Coordinates of C-alpha atoms and ligand atoms in Angstrom, one line a residue:
M819 CA 0.0 0.0 0.0
P820 CA 1.3 3.5 -0.8
N821 CA 2.6 5.7 1.9
S822 CA 0.2 8.3 0.5
H823 CA -2.4 6.8 2.9
H824 CA -0.5 8.1 5.9
N825 CA -0.9 11.8 5.1
G826 CA -4.0 11.7 2.9
H827 CA -2.4 12.8 -0.3
D828 CA 0.7 12.2 -2.4
V829 CA 2.1 15.0 -4.5
R830 CA 5.6 16.1 -5.5
D831 CA 6.0 19.3 -3.5
L832 CA 3.4 21.3 -1.6
G833 CA 5.8 24.3 -2.0
M834 CA 4.6 24.6 -5.6
A835 CA 1.0 25.3 -4.5
A836 CA 1.0 29.1 -5.0
A837 CA 2.3 28.8 -8.6
G838 CA -0.3 26.1 -9.3
R839 CA -3.1 28.3 -7.9
K840 CA -2.1 31.1 -10.3
R841 CA -2.4 28.8 -13.3
I842 CA -5.6 27.3 -12.1
E843 CA -7.1 30.8 -11.8
W844 CA -5.8 31.8 -15.2
A845 CA -7.6 28.8 -16.7
D846 CA -10.7 29.6 -14.7
R847 CA -10.9 33.0 -16.6
Q848 CA -11.2 31.0 -19.8
M849 CA -13.9 28.7 -18.5
P850 CA -17.0 30.8 -18.1
V851 CA -19.5 28.0 -18.4
L852 CA -17.9 25.8 -15.8
R853 CA -17.6 28.9 -13.5
L854 CA -21.4 29.5 -13.9
I855 CA -22.0 25.9 -13.0
R856 CA -19.8 26.2 -10.0
E857 CA -21.8 29.2 -8.8
R858 CA -25.1 27.3 -9.3
F859 CA -23.7 24.2 -7.5
A860 CA -22.6 26.3 -4.6
K861 CA -26.2 27.5 -4.2
D862 CA -28.0 24.2 -4.9
L863 CA -25.5 21.6 -3.5
P864 CA -26.7 18.9 -5.9
L865 CA -23.7 16.6 -5.0
K866 CA -24.1 16.8 -1.3
G867 CA -23.5 13.5 0.4
Q868 CA -21.5 12.1 -2.6
R869 CA -17.9 11.1 -2.4
L870 CA -16.4 11.6 -5.8
G871 CA -13.3 9.8 -6.9
A872 CA -11.8 11.3 -10.1
C873 CA -9.1 9.7 -12.2
L874 CA -8.3 12.5 -14.7
H875 CA -5.3 14.3 -16.2
V876 CA -4.2 16.5 -13.3
T877 CA -4.1 19.8 -15.1
C878 CA -5.4 23.4 -14.4
E879 CA -8.6 22.7 -16.3
T880 CA -9.3 19.5 -14.3
A881 CA -8.6 21.5 -11.1
N882 CA -11.5 23.8 -12.0
L883 CA -13.8 20.9 -12.6
L884 CA -12.9 19.5 -9.2
R885 CA -13.5 22.9 -7.6
A886 CA -17.0 22.9 -9.2
L887 CA -17.8 19.4 -7.9
K888 CA -16.6 20.3 -4.5
A889 CA -18.7 23.5 -4.5
G890 CA -21.7 21.2 -5.4
G891 CA -21.2 19.6 -2.0
A892 CA -19.3 16.5 -2.9
E893 CA -16.2 15.2 -1.1
V894 CA -13.7 15.1 -3.9
L895 CA -10.5 13.0 -4.3
C896 CA -8.3 12.8 -7.4
C897 CA -5.6 10.6 -8.9
A898 CA -3.9 10.8 -12.4
S899 CA -5.2 9.1 -15.5
N900 CA -1.7 9.2 -17.0
P901 CA 1.7 9.3 -15.3
L902 CA 3.1 12.0 -17.7
S903 CA 0.2 14.5 -17.8
T904 CA 0.3 15.4 -14.1
Q905 CA 1.2 19.1 -13.5
D906 CA 2.9 19.0 -10.1
D907 CA 2.1 22.6 -9.2
V908 CA -1.6 22.0 -9.9
A909 CA -1.6 18.8 -7.7
A910 CA 0.0 20.8 -4.9
A911 CA -2.5 23.7 -5.2
L912 CA -5.4 21.3 -5.1
V913 CA -4.2 19.9 -1.8
N914 CA -3.1 23.1 -0.2
E915 CA -5.3 25.8 -1.6
Y916 CA -8.5 24.0 -2.4
G917 CA -8.5 21.2 0.2
I918 CA -8.8 18.4 -2.4
P919 CA -6.7 15.3 -1.7
V920 CA -4.6 14.4 -4.8
F921 CA -2.6 11.3 -5.4
A922 CA -0.5 12.1 -8.5
I923 CA 3.2 12.8 -9.2
H924 CA 4.5 13.6 -12.6
D925 CA 6.4 10.7 -14.2
E926 CA 5.4 8.3 -11.4
D927 CA 6.1 4.6 -12.2
R928 CA 3.4 2.1 -13.0
N929 CA 3.3 0.7 -9.5
T930 CA 2.9 4.2 -7.9
Y931 CA 0.3 5.0 -10.6
Y932 CA -1.8 2.0 -9.6
N933 CA -1.3 2.6 -5.9
H934 CA -2.7 6.1 -6.4
L935 CA -5.8 4.7 -8.0
R936 CA -6.1 2.3 -5.0
A937 CA -5.7 5.2 -2.6
V938 CA -8.8 6.8 -4.2
L939 CA -10.9 3.6 -4.3
S940 CA -10.0 2.7 -0.7
R941 CA -11.9 5.9 0.3
H942 CA -15.1 4.2 -1.1
P943 CA -16.3 6.7 -3.7
T944 CA -20.0 6.9 -4.6
I945 CA -19.4 8.5 -8.0
T946 CA -16.3 7.9 -10.1
M947 CA -14.9 9.8 -13.0
D948 CA -12.4 8.3 -15.5
D949 CA -10.4 9.3 -18.5
G950 CA -9.7 5.9 -20.0
A951 CA -11.6 3.6 -17.6
D952 CA -8.6 2.6 -15.4
L953 CA -10.4 3.4 -12.2
V954 CA -13.6 1.5 -13.2
S955 CA -11.4 -1.5 -14.3
L956 CA -9.8 -1.6 -10.9
L957 CA -13.2 -1.3 -9.3
H958 CA -14.3 -4.4 -11.2
T959 CA -11.2 -6.4 -10.2
E960 CA -9.4 -5.7 -7.0
F961 CA -12.2 -3.6 -5.5
R962 CA -15.2 -5.5 -6.9
D963 CA -16.8 -5.9 -3.4
Q964 CA -17.2 -2.1 -3.5
A965 CA -18.9 -1.9 -6.9
H966 CA -22.4 -1.8 -5.5
E967 CA -21.5 1.4 -3.6
V968 CA -20.9 3.3 -6.8
R969 CA -24.0 5.1 -8.1
A970 CA -22.5 6.0 -11.5
S971 CA -19.2 6.6 -13.3
M972 CA -18.5 9.3 -15.8
E973 CA -16.2 8.4 -18.8
E974 CA -14.3 11.2 -20.5
T975 CA -12.6 9.6 -23.5
T976 CA -13.3 7.5 -26.6
T977 CA -11.0 4.7 -25.6
G978 CA -12.7 4.5 -22.1
V979 CA -16.1 4.3 -23.7
I980 CA -14.9 1.5 -26.0
R981 CA -13.6 -0.4 -23.0
L982 CA -16.8 0.1 -21.1
R983 CA -19.0 -0.9 -24.0
A984 CA -16.9 -4.1 -24.3
M985 CA -17.5 -4.8 -20.6
A986 CA -21.3 -4.2 -21.0
R987 CA -21.3 -6.6 -24.0
D988 CA -19.5 -9.3 -22.0
G989 CA -22.0 -8.9 -19.1
A990 CA -19.0 -7.8 -16.9
L991 CA -20.1 -4.3 -16.2
K992 CA -21.5 -3.9 -12.6
I993 CA -22.2 -0.2 -12.4
P994 CA -24.0 2.4 -14.6
V995 CA -21.7 4.6 -16.6
V996 CA -22.2 7.8 -18.5
A997 CA -20.4 8.2 -21.8
V998 CA -19.5 11.8 -21.5
N999 CA -17.1 11.5 -24.4
D1000 CA -20.1 10.8 -26.7
A1001 CA -21.8 14.0 -25.9
Q1002 CA -21.6 16.4 -28.9
T1003 CA -20.5 19.1 -26.5
K1004 CA -17.4 16.9 -25.8
H1005 CA -16.1 15.1 -28.8
L1006 CA -17.0 17.6 -31.5
F1007 CA -15.0 20.2 -29.8
D1008 CA -12.5 18.7 -27.4
N1009 CA -11.4 15.8 -29.6
R1010 CA -11.3 17.9 -32.7
Y1011 CA -10.2 21.4 -31.9
G1012 CA -8.6 20.6 -28.5
T1013 CA -6.5 17.7 -29.7
G1014 CA -5.9 19.4 -33.0
Q1015 CA -4.2 22.4 -31.5
S1016 CA -2.6 20.9 -28.5
T1017 CA -1.1 17.9 -30.4
L1018 CA 0.7 20.3 -32.8
D1019 CA 1.7 22.4 -29.7
G1020 CA 3.3 19.3 -28.2
V1021 CA 5.3 18.5 -31.3
I1022 CA 6.5 22.1 -31.6
R1023 CA 7.4 22.5 -27.9
A1024 CA 9.3 19.2 -27.9
T1025 CA 11.2 19.6 -31.2
G1026 CA 10.8 23.2 -32.4
V1027 CA 10.5 21.9 -36.0
L1028 CA 9.0 23.9 -38.8
I1029 CA 5.6 22.4 -39.7
A1030 CA 5.4 24.3 -43.0
G1031 CA 6.6 22.2 -45.8
S1032 CA 6.8 19.0 -43.7
V1033 CA 5.0 15.9 -44.6
V1034 CA 2.8 15.2 -41.6
V1035 CA 1.2 11.7 -41.5
V1036 CA -1.9 11.5 -39.4
A1037 CA -3.0 7.9 -38.6
G1038 CA -6.8 7.8 -37.9
F1039 CA -9.3 10.3 -39.3
G1040 CA -11.8 10.2 -36.4
W1041 CA -12.6 13.2 -34.3
C1042 CA -9.1 13.8 -33.1
G1043 CA -7.6 13.0 -36.5
R1044 CA -9.8 15.5 -38.3
G1045 CA -8.6 18.2 -35.9
V1046 CA -4.9 17.2 -36.1
A1047 CA -4.9 17.0 -39.9
S1048 CA -6.7 20.4 -40.3
R1049 CA -4.3 22.2 -37.9
A1050 CA -1.3 20.7 -39.5
R1051 CA -2.5 21.9 -42.9
G1052 CA -3.2 25.3 -41.4
L1053 CA 0.5 25.5 -40.4
G1054 CA 1.5 24.7 -44.0
A1055 CA 2.1 20.9 -43.8
D1056 CA 1.6 18.5 -46.7
V1057 CA -0.8 16.2 -44.8
V1058 CA -1.2 12.4 -45.5
V1059 CA -3.9 10.5 -43.8
T1060 CA -4.0 6.7 -43.1
E1061 CA -7.2 4.9 -42.2
V1062 CA -8.8 1.4 -42.0
E1063 CA -12.4 2.4 -42.5
P1064 CA -13.7 3.4 -46.0
I1065 CA -15.9 6.3 -44.9
P1066 CA -13.4 8.4 -42.9
A1067 CA -10.8 7.6 -45.6
L1068 CA -13.2 9.0 -48.2
E1069 CA -13.9 12.0 -46.1
A1070 CA -10.2 12.7 -45.7
A1071 CA -9.7 12.4 -49.5
M1072 CA -12.5 14.9 -50.1
E1073 CA -11.1 17.2 -47.6
G1074 CA -8.1 17.3 -49.9
F1075 CA -5.6 15.2 -47.9
R1076 CA -3.6 12.5 -49.5
V1077 CA -4.8 9.0 -48.3
M1078 CA -2.5 5.9 -48.5
P1079 CA -1.6 2.8 -46.5
M1080 CA 1.0 3.3 -43.8
E1081 CA 3.5 1.2 -45.7
E1082 CA 3.6 4.0 -48.3
A1083 CA 3.2 6.9 -45.9
A1084 CA 6.1 5.5 -43.8
K1085 CA 8.5 6.3 -46.7
V1086 CA 7.4 9.9 -47.2
G1087 CA 6.5 11.2 -43.7
D1088 CA 8.6 13.7 -41.7
I1089 CA 6.3 13.7 -38.7
F1090 CA 4.0 10.8 -37.8
I1091 CA 1.0 11.4 -35.4
S1092 CA -1.2 8.5 -34.4
V1093 CA -4.7 9.2 -33.1
T1094 CA -6.5 5.9 -33.7
G1095 CA -7.1 4.4 -30.2
D1096 CA -5.7 1.2 -31.8
R1097 CA -2.4 -0.6 -31.2
S1098 CA 0.8 -1.0 -33.3
V1099 CA -0.3 1.5 -35.8
L1100 CA 3.4 2.4 -36.3
G1101 CA 5.2 -1.0 -36.1
P1102 CA 8.1 -3.1 -37.4
S1103 CA 7.0 -3.1 -41.0
H1104 CA 7.0 0.8 -41.0
F1105 CA 10.1 1.8 -38.9
S1106 CA 12.7 0.4 -41.4
L1107 CA 11.0 2.3 -44.3
M1108 CA 11.1 5.7 -42.5
K1109 CA 13.4 8.6 -43.4
D1110 CA 16.4 9.4 -41.2
G1111 CA 15.3 11.9 -38.6
A1112 CA 11.6 11.1 -38.8
I1113 CA 9.6 12.2 -35.8
L1114 CA 7.0 9.9 -34.2
C1115 CA 4.4 10.7 -31.7
N1116 CA 1.0 9.6 -30.5
S1117 CA -2.1 11.5 -29.3
G1118 CA -4.3 8.5 -28.8
H1119 CA -5.2 7.4 -25.3
F1120 CA -2.7 4.6 -24.6
D1121 CA 1.0 4.3 -25.3
V1122 CA 0.5 1.3 -27.6
E1123 CA 0.0 3.0 -30.9
I1124 CA 3.8 3.1 -31.6
D1125 CA 5.4 -0.3 -31.1
L1126 CA 8.0 0.9 -28.7
A1127 CA 8.8 -2.5 -27.3
Y1128 CA 10.0 -3.5 -30.7
L1129 CA 12.0 -0.3 -31.1
N1130 CA 13.6 -0.8 -27.7
D1131 CA 14.5 -4.4 -28.5
T1132 CA 15.9 -3.9 -32.0
A1133 CA 17.4 -0.4 -32.1
E1134 CA 21.2 -0.4 -32.3
K1135 CA 21.4 2.5 -29.9
V1136 CA 18.8 4.3 -27.8
E1137 CA 19.5 7.8 -26.4
R1138 CA 17.0 9.1 -23.9
N1139 CA 16.0 12.7 -23.7
V1140 CA 18.3 14.0 -26.5
T1141 CA 16.2 17.1 -25.9
N1142 CA 13.1 17.7 -23.8
H1143 CA 10.9 14.5 -24.0
V1144 CA 12.6 13.3 -27.2
D1145 CA 14.2 9.8 -27.3
A1146 CA 16.4 8.9 -30.3
Y1147 CA 16.4 5.3 -31.7
R1148 CA 19.2 4.5 -34.1
L1149 CA 18.1 1.6 -36.2
K1150 CA 20.2 -1.2 -37.7
N1151 CA 19.9 0.5 -41.1
G1152 CA 21.8 3.5 -39.7
R1153 CA 18.8 5.8 -39.6
T1154 CA 17.5 7.6 -36.5
L1155 CA 13.9 7.9 -35.4
Y1156 CA 12.8 10.4 -32.8
V1157 CA 10.0 9.4 -30.4
L1158 CA 8.2 12.1 -28.4
G1159 CA 6.9 11.8 -24.9
Q1160 CA 7.6 8.0 -24.6
G1161 CA 4.7 7.4 -27.1
R1162 CA 2.2 8.7 -24.5
L1163 CA -0.4 11.5 -25.3
V1164 CA 2.0 14.0 -26.9
N1165 CA -0.3 17.0 -26.1
L1166 CA -0.1 16.2 -22.4
A1167 CA 3.4 14.8 -22.1
C1168 CA 5.1 17.5 -24.2
A1169 CA 2.6 20.4 -23.8
E1170 CA -0.2 21.3 -21.4
G1171 CA -3.2 19.5 -22.9
H1172 CA -6.2 21.2 -24.4
P1173 CA -6.8 24.9 -24.1
A1174 CA -9.1 25.8 -21.2
Q1175 CA -11.8 27.3 -23.5
V1176 CA -12.5 23.8 -25.0
M1177 CA -12.2 22.0 -21.6
D1178 CA -14.8 24.5 -20.4
M1179 CA -17.3 22.6 -22.5
S1180 CA -16.1 19.1 -21.8
F1181 CA -16.0 19.7 -18.0
A1182 CA -19.3 21.6 -18.0
T1183 CA -20.8 18.5 -19.6
Q1184 CA -19.0 16.3 -17.0
A1185 CA -20.3 18.4 -14.1
M1186 CA -23.9 18.5 -15.3
A1187 CA -23.9 14.8 -16.2
S1188 CA -22.6 14.1 -12.6
Q1189 CA -25.5 16.2 -11.2
W1190 CA -27.9 14.3 -13.4
A1191 CA -26.6 10.9 -12.3
A1192 CA -26.5 12.0 -8.6
T1193 CA -30.0 13.4 -8.3
R1194 CA -32.2 11.1 -10.3
D1195 CA -33.4 7.5 -9.5
P1196 CA -30.4 5.2 -9.7
L1197 CA -29.5 4.5 -13.4
P1198 CA -29.7 0.9 -14.6
V1199 CA -26.4 -0.8 -15.1
S1200 CA -25.3 0.0 -18.7
V1201 CA -23.6 2.7 -20.7
H1202 CA -25.8 5.8 -20.8
E1203 CA -25.7 8.8 -23.2
V1204 CA -25.7 12.3 -21.7
P1205 CA -29.2 13.6 -22.0
R1206 CA -29.7 16.0 -25.0
E1207 CA -31.0 18.8 -22.8
I1208 CA -27.6 18.9 -21.0
E1209 CA -25.8 19.2 -24.4
N1210 CA -28.1 22.0 -25.5
E1211 CA -27.7 23.8 -22.3
V1212 CA -23.9 23.6 -22.4
A1213 CA -23.8 24.8 -26.0
S1214 CA -26.2 27.7 -25.3
L1215 CA -24.2 28.8 -22.3
K1216 CA -21.0 28.6 -24.3
L1217 CA -22.5 30.7 -27.1
A1218 CA -23.7 33.3 -24.6
A1219 CA -20.3 33.4 -23.1
M1220 CA -18.8 34.0 -26.5
G1221 CA -21.3 36.8 -27.2
I1222 CA -22.9 34.9 -30.1
R1223 CA -26.7 35.1 -30.6
I1224 CA -28.7 32.8 -32.9
D1225 CA -32.1 32.9 -34.4
T1226 CA -35.2 31.2 -33.0
L1227 CA -37.8 29.2 -35.0
T1228 CA -41.0 31.1 -35.6
E1229 CA -44.3 29.3 -34.9
E1230 CA -44.8 28.9 -38.7
Q1231 CA -41.4 27.4 -39.1
K1232 CA -42.0 25.0 -36.2
R1233 CA -45.2 23.8 -37.8
Y1234 CA -43.5 23.4 -41.2
L1235 CA -40.6 21.5 -39.8
S1236 CA -42.8 19.1 -37.9
S1237 CA -45.4 18.4 -40.7
W1238 CA -45.2 16.0 -43.5
Q1239 CA -48.1 17.4 -45.6
S1240 CA -46.5 20.3 -47.2
G1241 CA -44.2 19.3 -50.1
T1242 CA -43.5 20.6 -53.5
Ligands
NAD2606 N1 -4.8 13.5 -26.9 C1 -6.0 13.8 -26.3 O1 -6.0 14.7 -25.5 C2 -7.2 13.1 -26.7 C3 -8.5 13.7 -26.6 C4 -9.6 13.0 -27.0 C5 -9.5 11.6 -27.4 N2 -8.2 11.0 -27.3 C6 -8.0 9.6 -27.7 O2 -7.7 9.6 -29.1 C7 -8.0 8.4 -29.7 C8 -8.9 8.6 -30.9 O3 -10.1 9.3 -30.5 P1 -11.3 9.7 -31.5 O4 -12.3 10.4 -30.7 O5 -10.6 10.4 -32.7 O6 -11.8 8.3 -32.0 P2 -12.6 7.9 -33.3 O7 -13.1 6.6 -33.1 O8 -13.4 9.1 -33.7 O9 -11.4 7.8 -34.5 C9 -10.4 6.8 -34.5 C10 -10.2 6.5 -36.0 O10 -9.0 5.7 -36.1 C11 -9.2 4.8 -37.2 N3 -8.3 3.6 -37.0 C12 -8.4 2.6 -36.2 N4 -7.3 1.7 -36.3 C13 -6.5 2.3 -37.3 C14 -5.3 2.0 -37.9 N5 -4.6 0.8 -37.5 N6 -4.8 2.8 -38.8 C15 -5.4 3.9 -39.2 N7 -6.6 4.3 -38.7 C16 -7.1 3.5 -37.7 C17 -10.7 4.4 -37.0 O11 -11.2 3.9 -38.2 C18 -11.3 5.8 -36.7 O12 -11.7 6.5 -37.8 C19 -8.7 7.6 -28.6 O13 -7.8 6.8 -28.0 C20 -9.2 8.7 -27.6 O14 -9.4 8.2 -26.3 C21 -7.1 11.7 -27.0

């Protein structure tokens, strides 16, 4: 068991708290919708009596979500959903300035990472929140005796929802979960514009390379891939897309991107970015074809998209941290490949994750979905969608915050749109 139990939290250095608070407050200024929800929560206390265990990227934006949940009356605890995304100053500020126990240290090893999840579950949460379903998985294995205590769990990302749907299909799921990722106010914006911008930000911060004129290969043209490809193009890259599904491949082609199999893309790419949620997308059959100096990174949830085990086993020479977060692998053919952020989410490992303005929508959706799950009759055990009214409210509040007004249907238009009689 981790020593974190002894003092009720485990962070790098509480001395960093003041710096963390500044960044949390700066993010808060860009999160008007979440702020409004925090104010409402403080009045209505919809989460009173709930103990909320969150396993999320420990960033300034997450800190503001946790503040809102605490304002809503919940007792809140937090651990990291990725060892490399933790911002130690934010973790310190949460503990010291906001009274929220955190169990997360940047670059913690696998054992510590799981001990931190255990520290949260051992406090018996009644609502859990995940980014990738690690906490729920542990709740279904080591902590399965506690599963009945959990009223609902919120899932933030595509990969987590896929895991949970697989559990539901196998009859293994024991608690109701809400697929926050699948809300339009989440994936249409966070996965696309958030991942689009912050992934390029990660590549640039780590390497400083010029994107203009580079061949950027984007593996996967889902919500994240659409964003990454369009932002890379915006910076002047020649973008190549690889896919396994015909419809997104066609969409990429009609968006004007070159589409080809990875075996061909491997030969022409300068920068490779995987965002598939799949494994070994960049693997043994590709590495040997790549140009000397090619840059490889991943923005999909797990660090399995680039086959690093193979690279580690077969490279002639591995040089860690040749510059910030960049590992160099010299292959037997004499060429060197550069891997960013150990193949983990490059936008979080090498940059600071999504901009606060987009997390405002994801986390407003999270907060309202938690309220919904906490205050209604217990949900049946399955994977639930976020109710449409919540999505519409989050979008309306965001528009209002951006100072954008839209039209309203007239009575005549409502009648027309709901009738089948009027035609040509
Ligand atoms: N970096 C971040 O901050 C961030 C944010 C949101 C989501 N994610 C993660 O990014 C991943 C993608 O999410 P999404 O919402 O775009 O998912 P998605 O399902 O919309 O898209 C994934 C796409 O990848 C394609 N694909 C699967 N295997 C492939 C392969 N071998 N080669 C090429 N294409 C392949 C699929 O056909 C699909 O079109 C997930 O793991 C998700 O959890 C990361």
